[in-house]
mmCIF file of C-alpha atoms in Angstrom:
data_model
loop_
_atom_site.group_PDB
_atom_site.id
_atom_site.type_symbol
_atom_site.label_atom_id
_atom_site.label_comp_id
_atom_site.label_asym_id
_atom_site.label_seq_id
_atom_site.Cartn_x
_atom_site.Cartn_y
_atom_site.Cartn_z
ATOM 1 C CA SER A 1 0.000 0.000 0.000
ATOM 2 C CA PRO A 2 1.279 3.510 -0.726
ATOM 3 C CA ASP A 3 -0.386 4.773 2.481
ATOM 4 C CA ALA A 4 0.780 4.472 6.085
ATOM 5 C CA ILE A 5 -1.328 5.402 9.118
ATOM 6 C CA PHE A 6 0.219 5.353 12.585
ATOM 7 C CA THR A 7 -1.618 5.534 15.915
ATOM 8 C CA PHE A 8 0.260 6.154 19.136
ATOM 9 C CA SER A 9 -0.252 7.191 22.759
ATOM 10 C CA SER A 10 1.655 7.871 25.962
ATOM 11 C CA ASN A 11 1.155 6.857 29.583
ATOM 12 C CA ASP A 12 1.324 10.606 30.331
ATOM 13 C CA PRO A 13 -2.067 12.014 29.266
ATOM 14 C CA SER A 14 -0.650 15.546 29.030
ATOM 15 C CA ALA A 15 2.260 14.570 26.739
ATOM 16 C CA ILE A 16 2.594 16.067 23.288
ATOM 17 C CA PHE A 17 4.200 14.214 20.370
ATOM 18 C CA GLU A 18 6.846 14.775 17.738
ATOM 19 C CA CYS A 19 7.200 12.607 14.652
ATOM 20 C CA SER A 20 10.009 12.005 12.197
ATOM 21 C CA PHE A 21 9.450 10.326 8.845
ATOM 22 C CA PHE A 22 12.344 8.738 6.972
ATOM 23 C CA GLY A 23 15.003 10.504 9.030
ATOM 24 C CA GLY A 24 13.440 13.934 8.554
ATOM 25 C CA THR A 25 13.215 16.687 11.126
ATOM 26 C CA TRP A 26 11.131 16.235 14.253
ATOM 27 C CA GLU A 27 7.753 17.937 13.903
ATOM 28 C CA SER A 28 4.778 18.290 16.203
ATOM 29 C CA CYS A 29 2.151 15.632 15.432
ATOM 30 C CA THR A 30 -1.006 13.972 16.705
ATOM 31 C CA SER A 31 -2.358 10.458 16.521
ATOM 32 C CA PRO A 32 -3.265 9.165 13.992
ATOM 33 C CA LYS A 33 -0.479 10.374 11.700
ATOM 34 C CA GLU A 34 -0.944 9.649 7.982
ATOM 35 C CA TYR A 35 1.506 9.516 5.099
ATOM 36 C CA LEU A 36 -0.249 9.053 1.768
ATOM 37 C CA GLY A 37 1.044 8.241 -1.716
ATOM 38 C CA ILE A 38 4.428 6.883 -0.642
ATOM 39 C CA ALA A 39 6.665 5.409 -3.350
ATOM 40 C CA GLU A 40 8.318 1.983 -3.205
ATOM 41 C CA GLY A 41 11.247 1.736 -0.815
ATOM 42 C CA PHE A 42 12.381 1.265 2.791
ATOM 43 C CA TYR A 43 10.991 3.675 5.402
ATOM 44 C CA THR A 44 11.281 4.567 9.069
ATOM 45 C CA PHE A 45 8.693 6.332 11.229
ATOM 46 C CA GLU A 46 9.633 7.584 14.686
ATOM 47 C CA VAL A 47 7.435 9.178 17.339
ATOM 48 C CA ARG A 48 8.428 10.536 20.752
ATOM 49 C CA ALA A 49 6.435 11.877 23.685
ATOM 50 C CA ILE A 50 7.393 15.151 25.327
ATOM 51 C CA GLU A 51 6.302 15.912 28.895
ATOM 52 C CA THR A 52 4.451 19.189 29.249
ATOM 53 C CA THR A 53 4.933 19.249 33.039
ATOM 54 C CA GLY A 54 8.248 19.499 34.832
ATOM 55 C CA GLU A 55 11.393 19.564 32.700
ATOM 56 C CA GLY A 56 9.877 18.791 29.319
ATOM 57 C CA ASP A 57 11.742 15.478 29.154
ATOM 58 C CA VAL A 58 11.740 13.660 25.822
ATOM 59 C CA GLY A 59 11.230 9.899 25.917
ATOM 60 C CA ASP A 60 12.992 7.395 23.696
ATOM 61 C CA PRO A 61 11.272 7.326 20.311
ATOM 62 C CA ALA A 62 9.143 4.435 19.189
ATOM 63 C CA ILE A 63 10.415 3.261 15.793
ATOM 64 C CA TRP A 64 8.588 1.466 12.987
ATOM 65 C CA GLU A 65 10.489 0.255 9.908
ATOM 66 C CA TRP A 66 8.857 -1.161 6.781
ATOM 67 C CA GLU A 67 9.199 -1.623 3.067
ATOM 68 C CA ILE A 68 6.675 -0.697 0.407
ATOM 69 C CA ASP A 69 6.679 -2.888 -2.677
ATOM 70 C CA PHE A 70 4.074 -2.895 -5.430
ATOM 71 C CA PRO A 71 3.229 -5.705 -7.867
ATOM 72 C CA PRO A 72 5.177 -5.607 -11.124
ATOM 73 C CA VAL A 73 3.469 -3.985 -14.096
ATOM 74 C CA VAL A 74 3.303 -6.346 -17.078
ATOM 75 C CA THR A 75 2.561 -5.173 -20.610
ATOM 76 C CA ILE A 76 1.909 -7.363 -23.636
ATOM 77 C CA HIS A 77 2.987 -5.114 -26.502
ATOM 78 C CA SER A 78 2.592 -7.483 -29.456
ATOM 79 C CA GLY A 79 0.572 -10.531 -30.440
ATOM 80 C CA PRO A 80 -1.493 -11.902 -33.316
ATOM 81 C CA ASN A 81 -4.333 -9.933 -34.905
ATOM 82 C CA SER A 82 -7.555 -10.177 -32.902
ATOM 83 C CA LEU A 83 -9.005 -12.289 -35.744
ATOM 84 C CA THR A 84 -6.535 -14.351 -37.741
ATOM 85 C CA ASN A 85 -6.183 -17.498 -39.814
ATOM 86 C CA GLN A 86 -2.639 -18.121 -38.511
ATOM 87 C CA THR A 87 -2.121 -21.158 -36.272
ATOM 88 C CA SER A 88 0.987 -19.759 -34.610
ATOM 89 C CA ALA A 89 1.137 -16.809 -32.227
ATOM 90 C CA THR A 90 4.155 -14.789 -31.097
ATOM 91 C CA PHE A 91 3.868 -12.512 -28.054
ATOM 92 C CA GLY A 92 6.172 -9.696 -26.994
ATOM 93 C CA PHE A 93 5.905 -8.473 -23.398
ATOM 94 C CA THR A 94 7.784 -6.625 -20.680
ATOM 95 C CA ALA A 95 7.678 -6.233 -16.900
ATOM 96 C CA ASP A 96 8.783 -3.095 -15.103
ATOM 97 C CA GLU A 97 10.867 -5.143 -12.623
ATOM 98 C CA ALA A 98 13.852 -6.743 -14.351
ATOM 99 C CA GLN A 99 14.289 -9.440 -11.665
ATOM 100 C CA ALA A 100 10.651 -10.591 -11.756
ATOM 101 C CA MET A 101 9.993 -14.206 -12.718
ATOM 102 C CA LEU A 102 7.738 -14.435 -15.778
ATOM 103 C CA THR A 103 5.287 -17.242 -16.453
ATOM 104 C CA CYS A 104 3.014 -17.710 -19.479
ATOM 105 C CA ALA A 105 -0.180 -19.706 -19.931
ATOM 106 C CA LEU A 106 -2.484 -20.361 -22.858
ATOM 107 C CA ASP A 107 -6.236 -20.864 -22.517
ATOM 108 C CA GLY A 108 -6.141 -21.443 -18.756
ATOM 109 C CA GLY A 109 -3.527 -24.191 -19.033
ATOM 110 C CA ASP A 110 -0.496 -24.712 -16.836
ATOM 111 C CA ALA A 111 1.829 -21.724 -16.501
ATOM 112 C CA VAL A 112 5.418 -22.198 -17.641
ATOM 113 C CA GLU A 113 8.417 -19.982 -17.089
ATOM 114 C CA CYS A 114 8.927 -17.833 -20.176
ATOM 115 C CA THR A 115 10.790 -14.960 -21.777
ATOM 116 C CA SER A 116 9.800 -12.513 -24.483
ATOM 117 C CA PRO A 117 9.180 -13.199 -27.315
ATOM 118 C CA TYR A 118 7.157 -16.342 -26.600
ATOM 119 C CA VAL A 119 5.774 -18.490 -29.439
ATOM 120 C CA TYR A 120 2.921 -20.992 -29.669
ATOM 121 C CA ASN A 121 2.573 -23.230 -32.743
ATOM 122 C CA SER A 122 -0.082 -25.598 -34.112
ATOM 123 C CA LEU A 123 -2.976 -23.821 -32.427
ATOM 124 C CA GLN A 124 -6.532 -24.932 -33.052
ATOM 125 C CA GLU A 125 -9.357 -22.854 -34.493
ATOM 126 C CA GLY A 126 -11.358 -20.898 -31.916
ATOM 127 C CA SER A 127 -10.978 -18.266 -29.210
ATOM 128 C CA HIS A 128 -7.715 -18.125 -27.287
ATOM 129 C CA SER A 129 -6.399 -16.288 -24.245
ATOM 130 C CA PHE A 130 -2.735 -15.712 -23.373
ATOM 131 C CA ILE A 131 -1.669 -14.493 -19.935
ATOM 132 C CA VAL A 132 1.773 -13.488 -18.719
ATOM 133 C CA VAL A 133 2.374 -13.109 -14.972
ATOM 134 C CA ALA A 134 5.365 -11.407 -13.345
ATOM 135 C CA THR A 135 6.182 -12.355 -9.742
ATOM 136 C CA ASN A 136 8.649 -10.190 -7.814
ATOM 137 C CA GLU A 137 10.946 -11.169 -4.953
ATOM 138 C CA HIS A 138 8.202 -10.540 -2.355
ATOM 139 C CA GLY A 139 5.675 -12.727 -4.149
ATOM 140 C CA PHE A 140 3.587 -9.854 -5.514
ATOM 141 C CA GLU A 141 2.122 -10.596 -8.937
ATOM 142 C CA GLY A 142 1.156 -8.433 -11.871
ATOM 143 C CA SER A 143 -0.319 -9.733 -15.119
ATOM 144 C CA ASP A 144 -1.601 -8.861 -18.567
ATOM 145 C CA THR A 145 -3.944 -10.849 -20.824
ATOM 146 C CA TYR A 146 -4.302 -10.989 -24.599
ATOM 147 C CA ASN A 147 -7.356 -12.491 -26.354
ATOM 148 C CA TRP A 148 -7.714 -13.412 -30.027
ATOM 149 C CA GLU A 149 -9.545 -15.784 -32.333
ATOM 150 C CA ILE A 150 -8.293 -18.178 -34.987
ATOM 151 C CA ASP A 151 -10.728 -18.750 -37.871
ATOM 152 C CA LEU A 152 -9.666 -21.459 -40.318
ATOM 153 C CA THR A 153 -13.060 -22.182 -41.873
ATOM 154 C CA GLN A 154 -13.609 -20.678 -45.294
ATOM 155 C CA PRO A 155 -17.011 -19.042 -45.533
ATOM 156 C CA LEU A 156 -19.524 -20.681 -47.860
ATOM 157 C CA ILE A 157 -21.286 -18.251 -50.149
ATOM 158 C CA SER A 158 -24.644 -18.915 -51.792
ATOM 159 C CA VAL A 159 -25.875 -16.905 -54.759
ATOM 160 C CA SER A 160 -29.350 -17.160 -56.194
ATOM 161 C CA GLY A 161 -30.907 -15.282 -59.053
ATOM 162 C CA PRO A 162 -32.041 -15.691 -62.624
ATOM 163 C CA GLU A 163 -30.317 -18.290 -64.731
ATOM 164 C CA GLY A 164 -29.823 -18.519 -68.436
ATOM 165 C CA LYS A 165 -30.992 -15.867 -70.893
ATOM 166 C CA ILE A 166 -33.436 -13.336 -69.524
ATOM 167 C CA ASN A 167 -35.355 -10.558 -71.188
ATOM 168 C CA VAL A 168 -35.609 -7.929 -68.384
ATOM 169 C CA SER A 169 -33.611 -4.792 -67.607
ATOM 170 C CA THR A 170 -33.540 -5.296 -63.813
ATOM 171 C CA VAL A 171 -32.082 -8.396 -62.235
ATOM 172 C CA SER A 172 -31.957 -9.309 -58.509
ATOM 173 C CA TYR A 173 -29.509 -11.644 -56.897
ATOM 174 C CA SER A 174 -29.574 -12.938 -53.332
ATOM 175 C CA LEU A 175 -26.276 -13.509 -51.537
ATOM 176 C CA SER A 176 -25.803 -15.363 -48.232
ATOM 177 C CA SER A 177 -22.995 -16.858 -46.196
ATOM 178 C CA ASN A 178 -22.706 -19.440 -43.446
ATOM 179 C CA GLU A 179 -20.752 -16.856 -41.345
ATOM 180 C CA GLU A 180 -22.194 -13.650 -39.941
ATOM 181 C CA ASN A 181 -19.210 -11.442 -40.652
#
């Protein structure tokens, strides 16, 4: 998550607080303290209580350390036409994390480790779906999917109309096909 929300308290009800984010300066703060839209990386949050009575003693800070990591972004940038008569398909893809492990799967089948470009041959007619998944070192996954259809069946065309010699100036023909498109 790019957001961090910290709640804190002190055993001294009159204490005030100072917070430091990522080694920054100490600033007055209240609970809850929010940091929104944080980028990937390692972070430290510190909070300390300051007595408002007596000497104004500062207690040892409470420290929270964490890492923000987002899933890899995967992009399929090339593949077959959305409707094709080719029985092979070549896919080009990238992930924004170079160390991510990539796996590919066709039509919901088993995923296999892969690199770009990735090729499938001898595909059957019909609708197909290709997915590539990138998994980073923390197990976060990002994916992209590509859908297309292979049509190997030639359309059948029927024509009907007058045959032979005719003696009219207007002729009508009727055309039809076994495929909608």
